[in-house]
Amino acid sequence: MISEIEHREPGSPGPGALHVPDWLTLEQQEWIVGQFHAWASGPVPIRAAKVRGNEMTVRTVCLGWHWQPYRYTREATDVNGARVLPFPNWLVRLGRKALREAGYPESDVAAYTPDTALANFYNDSARMGMHQDKDERSSAPIVSLSIGNTCTFRFGNTKNRNRPYTDLHLRSGDLFVFGGASRLAYHGVTRVHPHTAPGGCGLDTGRINITMRVTGLNSP
Ligand code: MD6
Ligand code: FE
């Protein structure tokens, strides 16, 4: 039973943060899930990153740059040493569309060129602890897409992991943009709700979250 209050209208839990429900069509979701399966099977297979020796419950595959706690490299030195897949152009276009529809000025939209994506798979018992996304050298917004089961997403403050925070549901197809004064807000996933994925989204169990970012790193 999902008990938190539903916000199925676009909403802003903090300055520069925007949640847009049902942003992706089911067809788009299903197509992206297909891409995800291709990414997950190589050249760098999906894996649970280790944070201070402990495996995360979420499994991650990266595009453009490989994220490992707490840095980005071109090669997945903590997995198999292979170079990650390139960042696809369709994802750049989707990121720009997200910023445009989130109300960013056209100059920001045109300049937005994400160069890494973290594609996370959550099984129904996976979680993500409260964290800041601060391994990037750019303050450009992060665009987040959710597919599959609904999660409870905890959007906090920029000072610490504790209250005040807002719990909201990210459902299949939802967009969340983290920018401006919220770019360094703490956030996490407190639970995944089993059997909540809509038919036709491409995923029967678990949840996919894709975040695209600008690393601010120079390409070797
Ligand atoms: C998730 N998301 O939704 C985890 N980070 O599964 C994130 O950690 C996240 O959604 C930065 C910006 C947006 C996000
Ligand atoms: Fe994050």
Short mmCIF file of C-alpha atoms and ligand atoms in Angstrom, two decimals:
data_model
loop_
_atom_site.label_atom_id
_atom_site.label_comp_id
_atom_site.label_asym_id
_atom_site.label_seq_id
_atom_site.Cartn_x
_atom_site.Cartn_y
_atom_site.Cartn_z
CA MET A 1 0.00 0.00 0.00
CA ILE A 2 1.40 3.33 -1.04
CA SER A 3 0.65 5.84 1.68
CA GLU A 4 2.51 9.01 0.70
CA ILE A 5 0.56 11.85 -0.84
CA GLU A 6 0.40 11.71 -4.62
CA HIS A 7 1.53 14.66 -6.68
CA ARG A 8 0.61 13.80 -10.23
CA GLU A 9 0.89 17.38 -11.42
CA PRO A 10 4.25 18.99 -12.19
CA GLY A 11 5.71 20.09 -8.91
CA SER A 12 8.80 21.71 -7.49
CA PRO A 13 10.00 20.37 -4.13
CA GLY A 14 12.78 22.99 -4.03
CA PRO A 15 14.21 25.89 -6.03
CA GLY A 16 15.58 24.58 -9.34
CA ALA A 17 14.04 21.13 -8.80
CA LEU A 18 11.15 20.02 -10.96
CA HIS A 19 9.14 16.81 -11.11
CA VAL A 20 7.15 16.21 -14.30
CA PRO A 21 4.91 13.13 -14.06
CA ASP A 22 4.29 10.97 -17.14
CA TRP A 23 6.86 12.74 -19.26
CA LEU A 24 7.86 9.75 -21.38
CA THR A 25 5.29 7.82 -23.38
CA LEU A 26 5.01 4.06 -22.83
CA GLU A 27 6.54 3.56 -26.27
CA GLN A 28 9.55 5.69 -25.34
CA GLN A 29 9.89 3.85 -22.03
CA GLU A 30 9.86 0.46 -23.70
CA TRP A 31 12.41 1.57 -26.28
CA ILE A 32 14.71 2.95 -23.58
CA VAL A 33 14.46 -0.32 -21.63
CA GLY A 34 15.69 -2.09 -24.77
CA GLN A 35 18.66 0.29 -24.93
CA PHE A 36 19.31 -0.32 -21.25
CA HIS A 37 19.56 -4.07 -21.82
CA ALA A 38 22.10 -3.48 -24.58
CA TRP A 39 24.18 -1.15 -22.35
CA ALA A 40 24.04 -3.63 -19.47
CA SER A 41 25.58 -6.43 -21.52
CA GLY A 42 28.78 -4.69 -22.39
CA PRO A 43 31.54 -3.72 -23.10
CA VAL A 44 31.35 -2.89 -19.40
CA PRO A 45 28.73 -5.11 -17.76
CA ILE A 46 26.31 -3.70 -15.24
CA ARG A 47 27.64 -4.00 -11.71
CA ALA A 48 27.08 -3.00 -8.10
CA ALA A 49 29.64 -0.33 -7.27
CA LYS A 50 31.49 -0.68 -3.99
CA VAL A 51 31.34 2.21 -1.58
CA ARG A 52 33.99 1.88 1.15
CA GLY A 53 34.05 -1.87 0.61
CA ASN A 54 30.27 -2.39 0.58
CA GLU A 55 28.38 -3.22 -2.58
CA MET A 56 25.51 -0.91 -3.37
CA THR A 57 22.13 -2.63 -3.73
CA VAL A 58 21.64 -0.74 -6.98
CA ARG A 59 23.47 -1.93 -10.10
CA THR A 60 24.87 0.65 -12.49
CA VAL A 61 26.06 0.86 -16.07
CA CYS A 62 27.49 4.11 -17.40
CA LEU A 63 27.70 5.86 -20.75
CA GLY A 64 30.26 8.44 -21.81
CA TRP A 65 32.23 8.38 -18.58
CA HIS A 66 32.37 5.57 -16.05
CA TRP A 67 31.37 6.54 -12.54
CA GLN A 68 32.96 4.85 -9.58
CA PRO A 69 32.91 6.22 -6.07
CA TYR A 70 33.87 9.07 -6.27
CA ARG A 71 35.24 9.87 -9.70
CA TYR A 72 34.75 9.53 -13.44
CA THR A 73 37.11 7.69 -15.77
CA ARG A 74 36.85 6.66 -19.42
CA GLU A 75 37.74 3.06 -18.61
CA ALA A 76 35.93 0.99 -16.01
CA THR A 77 39.04 0.31 -13.95
CA ASP A 78 36.97 -1.19 -11.12
CA VAL A 79 35.11 -3.62 -13.44
CA ASN A 80 36.99 -4.97 -16.46
CA GLY A 81 39.10 -2.08 -17.67
CA ALA A 82 37.06 -1.58 -20.86
CA ARG A 83 36.09 1.82 -22.15
CA VAL A 84 32.45 2.65 -21.59
CA LEU A 85 30.03 3.10 -24.49
CA PRO A 86 29.81 6.61 -25.96
CA PHE A 87 27.08 8.98 -24.82
CA PRO A 88 24.36 8.72 -27.47
CA ASN A 89 23.06 11.74 -29.35
CA TRP A 90 19.44 10.80 -28.74
CA LEU A 91 20.09 11.20 -25.03
CA VAL A 92 21.56 14.69 -25.57
CA ARG A 93 18.42 15.62 -27.49
CA LEU A 94 16.19 14.15 -24.80
CA GLY A 95 18.12 16.06 -22.12
CA ARG A 96 17.61 19.33 -23.99
CA LYS A 97 13.92 18.62 -24.42
CA ALA A 98 13.71 17.98 -20.67
CA LEU A 99 15.29 21.33 -19.83
CA ARG A 100 13.11 23.14 -22.36
CA GLU A 101 9.96 21.62 -20.89
CA ALA A 102 11.24 22.37 -17.39
CA GLY A 103 11.27 26.04 -18.37
CA TYR A 104 14.98 26.69 -18.78
CA PRO A 105 15.88 29.56 -21.12
CA GLU A 106 16.66 28.53 -24.69
CA SER A 107 20.32 29.56 -24.29
CA ASP A 108 20.73 27.05 -21.44
CA VAL A 109 18.84 24.44 -23.43
CA ALA A 110 21.07 24.83 -26.49
CA ALA A 111 24.25 24.75 -24.39
CA TYR A 112 23.22 21.65 -22.44
CA THR A 113 25.48 18.81 -23.56
CA PRO A 114 25.42 15.99 -21.02
CA ASP A 115 28.44 13.72 -21.43
CA THR A 116 27.70 10.96 -18.93
CA ALA A 117 24.69 8.91 -17.95
CA LEU A 118 24.36 6.57 -14.99
CA ALA A 119 21.75 3.93 -15.69
CA ASN A 120 20.72 2.28 -12.44
CA PHE A 121 18.71 -0.89 -11.97
CA TYR A 122 16.86 -1.37 -8.69
CA ASN A 123 15.39 -4.70 -7.82
CA ASP A 124 12.38 -4.41 -5.56
CA SER A 125 14.50 -4.45 -2.41
CA ALA A 126 17.19 -2.03 -3.58
CA ARG A 127 17.60 1.39 -2.01
CA MET A 128 19.81 4.38 -2.40
CA GLY A 129 21.00 6.24 0.65
CA MET A 130 20.88 10.00 0.93
CA HIS A 131 23.69 11.54 -1.11
CA GLN A 132 24.74 14.61 -3.05
CA ASP A 133 25.80 14.35 -6.69
CA LYS A 134 29.06 16.22 -6.42
CA ASP A 135 31.54 14.24 -8.48
CA GLU A 136 30.88 16.54 -11.45
CA ARG A 137 32.86 19.73 -11.98
CA SER A 138 29.96 21.42 -13.72
CA SER A 139 26.93 22.95 -12.05
CA ALA A 140 24.71 22.14 -15.07
CA PRO A 141 21.41 20.47 -14.20
CA ILE A 142 20.94 16.71 -13.87
CA VAL A 143 18.09 15.16 -15.83
CA SER A 144 16.60 12.01 -14.29
CA LEU A 145 14.24 9.51 -15.95
CA SER A 146 12.41 6.70 -14.18
CA ILE A 147 10.98 3.51 -15.74
CA GLY A 148 9.32 0.48 -14.17
CA ASN A 149 8.15 0.22 -10.60
CA THR A 150 7.35 3.34 -8.62
CA CYS A 151 9.85 4.43 -6.00
CA THR A 152 9.69 6.74 -3.04
CA PHE A 153 12.24 9.45 -3.75
CA ARG A 154 13.43 11.55 -0.84
CA PHE A 155 14.39 15.06 -1.85
CA GLY A 156 16.26 16.81 0.92
CA ASN A 157 18.18 19.98 1.62
CA THR A 158 21.70 21.04 0.65
CA LYS A 159 23.10 21.04 4.21
CA ASN A 160 22.77 17.45 5.43
CA ARG A 161 20.96 14.11 4.98
CA ASN A 162 18.33 14.89 7.58
CA ARG A 163 15.10 16.86 7.63
CA PRO A 164 13.74 18.91 6.06
CA TYR A 165 13.02 16.62 3.15
CA THR A 166 10.10 15.82 0.89
CA ASP A 167 9.09 12.28 -0.05
CA LEU A 168 7.52 11.91 -3.45
CA HIS A 169 6.79 9.10 -5.86
CA LEU A 170 8.72 8.70 -9.08
CA ARG A 171 6.63 6.57 -11.38
CA SER A 172 7.35 5.01 -14.74
CA GLY A 173 7.88 7.79 -17.29
CA ASP A 174 8.48 10.57 -14.78
CA LEU A 175 11.08 13.29 -15.31
CA PHE A 176 12.96 14.96 -12.50
CA VAL A 177 15.33 17.89 -13.09
CA PHE A 178 17.87 18.87 -10.46
CA GLY A 179 19.36 22.25 -11.16
CA GLY A 180 20.14 25.67 -9.78
CA ALA A 181 19.94 25.92 -6.00
CA SER A 182 18.91 22.25 -5.79
CA ARG A 183 21.83 20.87 -7.76
CA LEU A 184 23.59 19.80 -4.56
CA ALA A 185 20.52 18.81 -2.57
CA TYR A 186 20.78 15.50 -0.72
CA HIS A 187 18.44 12.86 -2.13
CA GLY A 188 17.86 9.13 -2.08
CA VAL A 189 15.47 6.28 -2.79
CA THR A 190 13.87 4.89 0.34
CA ARG A 191 11.89 2.13 -1.32
CA VAL A 192 10.71 0.54 -4.52
CA HIS A 193 7.04 -0.46 -4.68
CA PRO A 194 6.59 -3.93 -6.22
CA HIS A 195 4.00 -4.53 -8.95
CA THR A 196 3.49 -0.85 -9.76
CA ALA A 197 4.98 -0.72 -13.26
CA PRO A 198 2.45 0.01 -15.99
CA GLY A 199 1.96 -2.67 -18.64
CA GLY A 200 3.88 -1.82 -21.77
CA CYS A 201 6.74 0.09 -20.15
CA GLY A 202 9.14 -2.74 -20.96
CA LEU A 203 9.95 -3.74 -17.38
CA ASP A 204 7.94 -6.28 -15.31
CA THR A 205 9.97 -6.07 -12.14
CA GLY A 206 12.32 -3.54 -10.57
CA ARG A 207 13.06 -0.01 -11.63
CA ILE A 208 15.43 1.76 -13.98
CA ASN A 209 16.65 5.28 -13.29
CA ILE A 210 18.79 7.11 -15.81
CA THR A 211 20.52 10.32 -14.78
CA MET A 212 22.35 12.40 -17.35
CA ARG A 213 24.98 14.87 -16.27
CA VAL A 214 27.67 17.22 -17.47
CA THR A 215 30.97 16.06 -15.93
CA GLY A 216 32.93 19.19 -16.78
CA LEU A 217 35.88 16.90 -17.58
CA ASN A 218 37.97 17.17 -20.72
CA SER A 219 37.91 14.25 -23.05
CA PRO A 220 40.99 12.09 -23.40
C1 MD6 B 1 17.09 7.42 -8.45
N1 MD6 B 1 18.48 9.24 -8.44
O1 MD6 B 1 16.15 8.13 -8.82
C2 MD6 B 1 18.34 7.98 -7.91
N2 MD6 B 1 20.60 12.02 -8.61
O2 MD6 B 1 17.03 6.22 -8.49
C3 MD6 B 1 19.50 10.02 -8.15
O3 MD6 B 1 20.39 9.71 -7.39
C4 MD6 B 1 19.50 11.32 -8.76
O4 MD6 B 1 17.28 11.14 -9.61
C5 MD6 B 1 20.67 13.24 -9.11
C6 MD6 B 1 19.62 13.79 -9.81
C7 MD6 B 1 18.49 13.10 -9.98
C8 MD6 B 1 18.39 11.83 -9.45
FE FE B 2 21.92 11.19 -7.16
#
